[in-house]
mmCIF file of C-alpha atoms in Angstrom:
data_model
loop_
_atom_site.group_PDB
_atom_site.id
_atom_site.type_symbol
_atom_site.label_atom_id
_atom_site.label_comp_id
_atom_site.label_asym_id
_atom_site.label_seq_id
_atom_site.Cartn_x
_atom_site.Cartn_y
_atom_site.Cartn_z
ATOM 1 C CA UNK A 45 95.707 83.814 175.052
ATOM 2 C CA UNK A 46 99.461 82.051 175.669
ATOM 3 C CA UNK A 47 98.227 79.122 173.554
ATOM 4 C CA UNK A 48 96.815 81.375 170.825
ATOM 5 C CA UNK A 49 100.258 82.886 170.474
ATOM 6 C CA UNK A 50 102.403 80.233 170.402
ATOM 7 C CA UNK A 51 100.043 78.114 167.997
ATOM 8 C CA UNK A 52 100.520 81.769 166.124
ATOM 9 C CA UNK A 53 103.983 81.626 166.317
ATOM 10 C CA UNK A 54 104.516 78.164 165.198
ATOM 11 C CA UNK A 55 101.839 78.065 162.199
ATOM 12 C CA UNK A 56 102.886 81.274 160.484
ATOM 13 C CA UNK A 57 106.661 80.837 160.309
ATOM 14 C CA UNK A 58 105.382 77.457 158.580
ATOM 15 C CA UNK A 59 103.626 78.864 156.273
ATOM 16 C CA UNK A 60 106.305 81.522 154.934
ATOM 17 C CA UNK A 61 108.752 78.603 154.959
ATOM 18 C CA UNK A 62 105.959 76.757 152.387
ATOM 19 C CA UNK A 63 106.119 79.693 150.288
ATOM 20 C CA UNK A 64 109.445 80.407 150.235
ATOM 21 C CA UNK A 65 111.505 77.830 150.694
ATOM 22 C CA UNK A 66 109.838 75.308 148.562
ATOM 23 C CA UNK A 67 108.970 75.299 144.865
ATOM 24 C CA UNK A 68 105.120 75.820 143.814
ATOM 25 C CA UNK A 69 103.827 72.899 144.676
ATOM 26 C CA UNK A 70 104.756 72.839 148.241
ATOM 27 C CA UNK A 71 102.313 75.558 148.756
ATOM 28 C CA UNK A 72 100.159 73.348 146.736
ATOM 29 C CA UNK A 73 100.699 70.406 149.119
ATOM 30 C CA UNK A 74 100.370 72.335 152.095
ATOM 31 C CA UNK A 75 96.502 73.723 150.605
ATOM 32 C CA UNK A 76 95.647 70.570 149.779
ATOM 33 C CA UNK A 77 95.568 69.575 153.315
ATOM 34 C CA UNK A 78 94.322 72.311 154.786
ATOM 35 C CA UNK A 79 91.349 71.490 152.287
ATOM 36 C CA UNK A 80 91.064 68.068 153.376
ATOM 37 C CA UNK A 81 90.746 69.299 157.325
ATOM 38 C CA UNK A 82 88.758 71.956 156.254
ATOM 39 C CA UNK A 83 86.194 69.847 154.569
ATOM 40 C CA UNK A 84 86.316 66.944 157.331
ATOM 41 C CA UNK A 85 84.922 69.853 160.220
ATOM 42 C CA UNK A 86 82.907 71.182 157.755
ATOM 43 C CA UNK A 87 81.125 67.723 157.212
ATOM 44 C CA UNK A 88 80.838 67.629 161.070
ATOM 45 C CA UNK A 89 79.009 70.893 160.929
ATOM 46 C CA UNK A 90 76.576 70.070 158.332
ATOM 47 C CA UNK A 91 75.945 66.772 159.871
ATOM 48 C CA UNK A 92 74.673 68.486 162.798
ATOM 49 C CA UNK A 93 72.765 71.297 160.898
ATOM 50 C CA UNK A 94 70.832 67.959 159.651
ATOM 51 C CA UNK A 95 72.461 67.526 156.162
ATOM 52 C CA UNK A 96 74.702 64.358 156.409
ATOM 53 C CA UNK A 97 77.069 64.215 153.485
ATOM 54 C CA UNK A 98 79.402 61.903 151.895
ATOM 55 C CA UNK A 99 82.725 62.853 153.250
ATOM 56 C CA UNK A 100 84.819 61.721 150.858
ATOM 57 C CA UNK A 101 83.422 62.813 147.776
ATOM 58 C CA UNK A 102 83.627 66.440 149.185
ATOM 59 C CA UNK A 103 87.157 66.618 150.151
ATOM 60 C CA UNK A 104 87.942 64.472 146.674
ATOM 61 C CA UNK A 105 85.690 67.601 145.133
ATOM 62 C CA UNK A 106 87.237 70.753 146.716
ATOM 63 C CA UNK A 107 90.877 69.374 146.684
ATOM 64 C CA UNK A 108 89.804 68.855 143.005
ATOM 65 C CA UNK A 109 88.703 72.847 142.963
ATOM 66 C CA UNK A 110 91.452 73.786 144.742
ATOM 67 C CA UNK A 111 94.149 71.838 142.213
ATOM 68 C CA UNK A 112 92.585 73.089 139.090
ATOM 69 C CA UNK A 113 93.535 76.650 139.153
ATOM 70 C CA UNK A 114 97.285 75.216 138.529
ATOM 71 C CA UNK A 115 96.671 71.840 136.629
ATOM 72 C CA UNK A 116 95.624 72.129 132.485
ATOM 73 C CA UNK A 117 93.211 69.513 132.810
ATOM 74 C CA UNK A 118 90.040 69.373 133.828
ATOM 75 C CA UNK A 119 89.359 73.012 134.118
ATOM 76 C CA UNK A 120 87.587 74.004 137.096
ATOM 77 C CA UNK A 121 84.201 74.057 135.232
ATOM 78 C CA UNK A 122 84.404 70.537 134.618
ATOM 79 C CA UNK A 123 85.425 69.675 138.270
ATOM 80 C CA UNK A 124 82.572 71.476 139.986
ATOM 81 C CA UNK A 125 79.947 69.984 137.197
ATOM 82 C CA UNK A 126 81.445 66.384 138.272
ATOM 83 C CA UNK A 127 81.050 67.133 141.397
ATOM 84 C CA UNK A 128 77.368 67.938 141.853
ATOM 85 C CA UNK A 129 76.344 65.389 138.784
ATOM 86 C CA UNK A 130 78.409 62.506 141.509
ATOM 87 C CA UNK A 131 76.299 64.157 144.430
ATOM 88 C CA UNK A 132 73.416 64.243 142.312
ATOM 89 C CA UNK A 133 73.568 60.616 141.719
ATOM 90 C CA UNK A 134 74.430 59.804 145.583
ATOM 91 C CA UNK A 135 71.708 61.409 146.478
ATOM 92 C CA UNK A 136 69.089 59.206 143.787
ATOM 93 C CA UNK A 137 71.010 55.606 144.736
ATOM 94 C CA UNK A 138 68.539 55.229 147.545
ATOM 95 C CA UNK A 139 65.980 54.993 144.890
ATOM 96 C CA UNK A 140 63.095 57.335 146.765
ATOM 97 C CA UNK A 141 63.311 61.105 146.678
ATOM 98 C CA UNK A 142 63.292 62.566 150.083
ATOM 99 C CA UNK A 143 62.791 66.024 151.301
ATOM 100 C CA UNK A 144 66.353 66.383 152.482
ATOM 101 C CA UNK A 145 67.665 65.931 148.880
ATOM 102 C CA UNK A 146 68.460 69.112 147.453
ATOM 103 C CA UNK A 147 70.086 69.977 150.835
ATOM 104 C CA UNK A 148 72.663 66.796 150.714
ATOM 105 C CA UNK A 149 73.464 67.718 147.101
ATOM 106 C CA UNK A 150 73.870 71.556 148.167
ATOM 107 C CA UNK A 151 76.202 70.484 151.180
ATOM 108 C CA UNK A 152 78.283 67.744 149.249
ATOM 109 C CA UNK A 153 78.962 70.480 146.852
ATOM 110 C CA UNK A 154 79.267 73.830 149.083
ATOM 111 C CA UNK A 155 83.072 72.789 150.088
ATOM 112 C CA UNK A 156 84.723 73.438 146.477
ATOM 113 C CA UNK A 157 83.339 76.945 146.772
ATOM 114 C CA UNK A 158 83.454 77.901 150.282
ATOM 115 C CA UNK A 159 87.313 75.914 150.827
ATOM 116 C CA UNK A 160 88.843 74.788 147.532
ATOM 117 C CA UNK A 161 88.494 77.550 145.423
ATOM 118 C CA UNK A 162 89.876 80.368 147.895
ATOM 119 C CA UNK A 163 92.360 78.188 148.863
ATOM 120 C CA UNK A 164 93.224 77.498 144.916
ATOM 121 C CA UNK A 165 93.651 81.073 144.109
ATOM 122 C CA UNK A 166 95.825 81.190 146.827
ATOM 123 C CA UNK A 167 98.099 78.677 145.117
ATOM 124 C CA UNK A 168 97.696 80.354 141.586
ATOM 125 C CA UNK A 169 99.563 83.237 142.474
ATOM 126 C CA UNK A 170 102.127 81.550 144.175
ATOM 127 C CA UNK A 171 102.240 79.577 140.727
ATOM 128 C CA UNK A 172 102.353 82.366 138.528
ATOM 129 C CA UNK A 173 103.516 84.981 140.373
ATOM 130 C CA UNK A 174 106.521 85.514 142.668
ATOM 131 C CA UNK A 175 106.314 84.479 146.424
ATOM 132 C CA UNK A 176 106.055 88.254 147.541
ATOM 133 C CA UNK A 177 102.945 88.595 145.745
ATOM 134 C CA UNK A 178 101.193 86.552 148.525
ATOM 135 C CA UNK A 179 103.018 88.688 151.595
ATOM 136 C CA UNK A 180 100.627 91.691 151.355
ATOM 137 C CA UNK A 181 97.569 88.822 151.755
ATOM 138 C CA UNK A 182 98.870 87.473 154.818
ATOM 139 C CA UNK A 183 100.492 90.048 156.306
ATOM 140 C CA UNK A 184 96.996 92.373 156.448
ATOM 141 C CA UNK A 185 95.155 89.535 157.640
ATOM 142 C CA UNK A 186 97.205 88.507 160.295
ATOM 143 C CA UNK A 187 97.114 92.569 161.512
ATOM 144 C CA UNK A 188 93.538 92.818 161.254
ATOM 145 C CA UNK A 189 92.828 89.386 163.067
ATOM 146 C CA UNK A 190 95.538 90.377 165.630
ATOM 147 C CA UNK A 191 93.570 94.268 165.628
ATOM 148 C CA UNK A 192 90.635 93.214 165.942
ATOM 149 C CA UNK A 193 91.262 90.547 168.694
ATOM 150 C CA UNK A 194 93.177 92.891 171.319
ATOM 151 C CA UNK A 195 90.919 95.776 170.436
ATOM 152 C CA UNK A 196 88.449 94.093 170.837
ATOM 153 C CA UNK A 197 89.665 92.738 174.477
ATOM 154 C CA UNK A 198 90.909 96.520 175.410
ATOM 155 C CA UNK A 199 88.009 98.140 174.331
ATOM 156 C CA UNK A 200 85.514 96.151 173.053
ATOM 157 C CA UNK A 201 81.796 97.321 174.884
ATOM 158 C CA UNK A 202 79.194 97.000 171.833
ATOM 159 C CA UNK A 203 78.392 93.541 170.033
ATOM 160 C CA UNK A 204 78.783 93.585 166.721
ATOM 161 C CA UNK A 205 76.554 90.693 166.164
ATOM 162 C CA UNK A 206 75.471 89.378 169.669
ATOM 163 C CA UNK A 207 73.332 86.563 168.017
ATOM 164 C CA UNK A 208 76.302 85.084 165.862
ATOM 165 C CA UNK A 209 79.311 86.289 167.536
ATOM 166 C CA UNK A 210 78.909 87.237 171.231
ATOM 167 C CA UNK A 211 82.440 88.192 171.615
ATOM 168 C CA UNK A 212 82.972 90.032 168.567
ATOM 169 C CA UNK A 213 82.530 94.028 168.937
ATOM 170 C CA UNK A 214 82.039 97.225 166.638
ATOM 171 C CA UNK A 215 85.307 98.174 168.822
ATOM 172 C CA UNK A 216 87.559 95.033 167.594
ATOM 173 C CA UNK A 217 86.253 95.569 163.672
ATOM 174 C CA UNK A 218 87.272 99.363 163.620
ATOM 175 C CA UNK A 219 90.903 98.172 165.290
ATOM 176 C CA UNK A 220 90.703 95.920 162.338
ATOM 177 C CA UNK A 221 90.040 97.943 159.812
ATOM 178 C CA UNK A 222 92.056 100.945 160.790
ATOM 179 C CA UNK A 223 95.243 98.263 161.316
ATOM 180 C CA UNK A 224 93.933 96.533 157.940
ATOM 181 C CA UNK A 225 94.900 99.980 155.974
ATOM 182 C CA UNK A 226 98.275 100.918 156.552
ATOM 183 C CA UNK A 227 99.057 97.030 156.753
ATOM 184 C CA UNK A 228 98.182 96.807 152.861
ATOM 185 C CA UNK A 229 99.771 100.045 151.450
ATOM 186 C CA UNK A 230 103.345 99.563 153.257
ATOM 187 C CA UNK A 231 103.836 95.565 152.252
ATOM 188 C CA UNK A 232 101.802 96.629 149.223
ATOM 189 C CA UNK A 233 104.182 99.556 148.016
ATOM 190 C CA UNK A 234 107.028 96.805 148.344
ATOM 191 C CA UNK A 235 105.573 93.985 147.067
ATOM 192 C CA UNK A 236 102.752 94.935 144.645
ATOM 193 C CA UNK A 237 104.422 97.479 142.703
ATOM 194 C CA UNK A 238 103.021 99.516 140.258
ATOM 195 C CA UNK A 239 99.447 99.340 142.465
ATOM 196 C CA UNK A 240 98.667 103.102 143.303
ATOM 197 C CA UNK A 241 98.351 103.633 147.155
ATOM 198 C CA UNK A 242 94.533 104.414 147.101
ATOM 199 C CA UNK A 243 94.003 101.418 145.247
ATOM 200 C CA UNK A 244 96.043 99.428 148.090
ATOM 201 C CA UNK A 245 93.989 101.478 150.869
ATOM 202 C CA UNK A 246 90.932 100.365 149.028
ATOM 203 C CA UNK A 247 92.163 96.861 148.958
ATOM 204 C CA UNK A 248 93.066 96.377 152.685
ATOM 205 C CA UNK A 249 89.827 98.167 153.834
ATOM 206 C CA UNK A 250 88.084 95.248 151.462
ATOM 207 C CA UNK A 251 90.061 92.403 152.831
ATOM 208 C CA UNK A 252 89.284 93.506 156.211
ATOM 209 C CA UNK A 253 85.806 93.555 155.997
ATOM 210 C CA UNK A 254 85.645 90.376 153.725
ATOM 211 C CA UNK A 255 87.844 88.869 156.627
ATOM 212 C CA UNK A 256 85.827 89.617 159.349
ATOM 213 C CA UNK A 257 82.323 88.423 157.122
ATOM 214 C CA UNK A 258 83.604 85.195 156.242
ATOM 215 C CA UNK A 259 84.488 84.743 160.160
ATOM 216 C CA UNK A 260 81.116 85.548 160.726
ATOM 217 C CA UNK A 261 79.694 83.028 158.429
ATOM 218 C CA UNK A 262 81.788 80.281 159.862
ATOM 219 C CA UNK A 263 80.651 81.683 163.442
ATOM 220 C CA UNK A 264 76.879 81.042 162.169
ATOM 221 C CA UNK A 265 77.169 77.679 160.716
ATOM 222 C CA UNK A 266 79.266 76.997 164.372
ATOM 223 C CA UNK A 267 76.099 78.912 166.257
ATOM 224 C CA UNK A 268 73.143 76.994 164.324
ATOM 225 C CA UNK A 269 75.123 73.711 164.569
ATOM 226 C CA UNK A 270 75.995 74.119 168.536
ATOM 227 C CA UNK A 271 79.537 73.887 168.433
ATOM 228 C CA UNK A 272 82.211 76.245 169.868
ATOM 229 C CA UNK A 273 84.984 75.533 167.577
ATOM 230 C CA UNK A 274 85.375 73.514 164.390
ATOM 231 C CA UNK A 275 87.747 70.853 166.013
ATOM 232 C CA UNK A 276 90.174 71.182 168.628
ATOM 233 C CA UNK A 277 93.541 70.237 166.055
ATOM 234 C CA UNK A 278 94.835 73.596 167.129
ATOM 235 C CA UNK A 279 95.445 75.079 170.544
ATOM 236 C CA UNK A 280 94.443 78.206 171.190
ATOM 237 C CA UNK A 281 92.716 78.692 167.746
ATOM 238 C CA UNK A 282 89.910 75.722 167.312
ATOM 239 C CA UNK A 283 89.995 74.062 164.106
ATOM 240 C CA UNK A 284 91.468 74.469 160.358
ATOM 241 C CA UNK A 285 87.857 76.416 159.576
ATOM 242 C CA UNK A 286 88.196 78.886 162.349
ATOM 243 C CA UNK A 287 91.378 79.693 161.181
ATOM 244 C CA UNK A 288 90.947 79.973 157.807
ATOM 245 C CA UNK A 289 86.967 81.435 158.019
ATOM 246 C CA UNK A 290 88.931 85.123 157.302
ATOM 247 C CA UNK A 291 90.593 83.800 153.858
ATOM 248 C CA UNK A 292 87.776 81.878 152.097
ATOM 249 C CA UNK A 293 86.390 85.229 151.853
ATOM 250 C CA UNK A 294 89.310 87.312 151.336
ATOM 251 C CA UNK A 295 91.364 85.369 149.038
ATOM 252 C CA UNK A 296 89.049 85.271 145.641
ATOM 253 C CA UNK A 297 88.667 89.280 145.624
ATOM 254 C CA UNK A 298 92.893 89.491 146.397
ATOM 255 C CA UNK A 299 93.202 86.899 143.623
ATOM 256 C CA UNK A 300 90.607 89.019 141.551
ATOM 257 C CA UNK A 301 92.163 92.312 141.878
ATOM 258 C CA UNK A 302 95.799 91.104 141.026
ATOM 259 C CA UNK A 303 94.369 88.863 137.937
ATOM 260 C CA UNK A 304 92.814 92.509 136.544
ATOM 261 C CA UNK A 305 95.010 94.772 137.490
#
């Protein structure tokens, strides 16, 4: 728990000095390494889940994802069709088809959705949009990861989802969700103005539960694969996937609702 805190307390100051004290593209810099890490464990998971990938073609591919929602060219349609057609052809320089295929091209690819592109709207709005606009993000999922953690720990008693996440409980997700509100409406009445606060309500309650599915998801891939974390490159926390797992998720529909509203 000590090392989880001070890994917390080192990382997130970090991060808000990205944002805030650098221009745009030092919170591009600092994605486009998490992407890199990101995609490295992920390649280590898939390896083990039997689909062996080429490692460097998908971090080049979601860094790629990830840049293009800030660069003018190529658009992210032509970066995830060059990706699969250079998986594609990976995949058929062997010269024989084989059964595992479709899954190598499927894995080589997966990264620029699953990492680059959350990641990359993460960046857009700190391009086109004032630093604040990302506070309300982080700040309700750090609460709800923090909620449902110690709820969990206090009172957790019933698994949420014994054969992913043996730890997790229905206990910890409703600490989550209940912190998750009130976390969005207060920093999103200050820093999201003009969003009504039912819409806010609506959009931490969504973030919460998007969180807590995407860590779920990484928790399966970790489950079917046999691993416990992702790496070991932070204490306390596992790897760059199981502390991201909440965001990949989260991100796209936070990046959605601010693009429409």
């Amino acid at each position: 728990v000590l090392l989880r805190i001070l890994s917390a307390v080192v990382m997130l100051p970090l991060l808000l000095a990205v944002i805030f004290l650098l221009p745009p593209w030092g919170t591009l810099a600092l994605a486009l390494v998490a992407v890199a890490l990101a995609v490295w464990e992920y390649a280590a998971i898939s390896a083990a889940l039997g689909a062996p990938l080429p490692r460097l073609v998908a971090v080049v591919g979601a860094m790629a994802a990830c840049a293009a929602f800030v660069a003018d060219e190529p658009p992210l349609a032509v970066v995830l069709s060059a990706l699969v057609v250079s998986a594609g052809g990976l995949a058929i320089a062997g010269g024989r088809p084989t059964r595992d295929m479709l899954a190598a091209v499927a894995s080589t690819a997966f990264p620029a959705l699953w990492i680059g592109i959350p990641l990359g709207a993460i960046v857009a709005l700190r391009y086109f949009g004032s630093p604040e606009t990302l506070l309300p993000l982080i700040f309700t999922i750090v609460v709800s990861d923090s909620a449902q953690y110690y709820t969990g720990r206090a009172l957790g008693k019933r698994p949420l989802s014994p054969a992913i996440s043996p730890k997790k409980t229905i206990e910890g997700a409703l600490g989550g969700m209940v912190f998750a509100v009130p976390a969005m409406v207060w920093s999103g009445s200050y820093f999201l103005p003009g969003v009504g606060l039912a819409w806010l309500a609506l959009l931490g309650a969504a973030i919460a539960v998007l969180g807590m599915a995407g860590d779920l998801f990484e928790s399966a891939l970790k489950r079917a694969a046999d691993l416990k974390d992702s790496s070991g490159l932070i204490p306390g926390h596992g790897g760059i996937l199981d502390r991201l797992d909440a965001w990949f998720f989260a991100a796209p529909v936070y990046y959605a609702f601010l693009r429409s509203w």
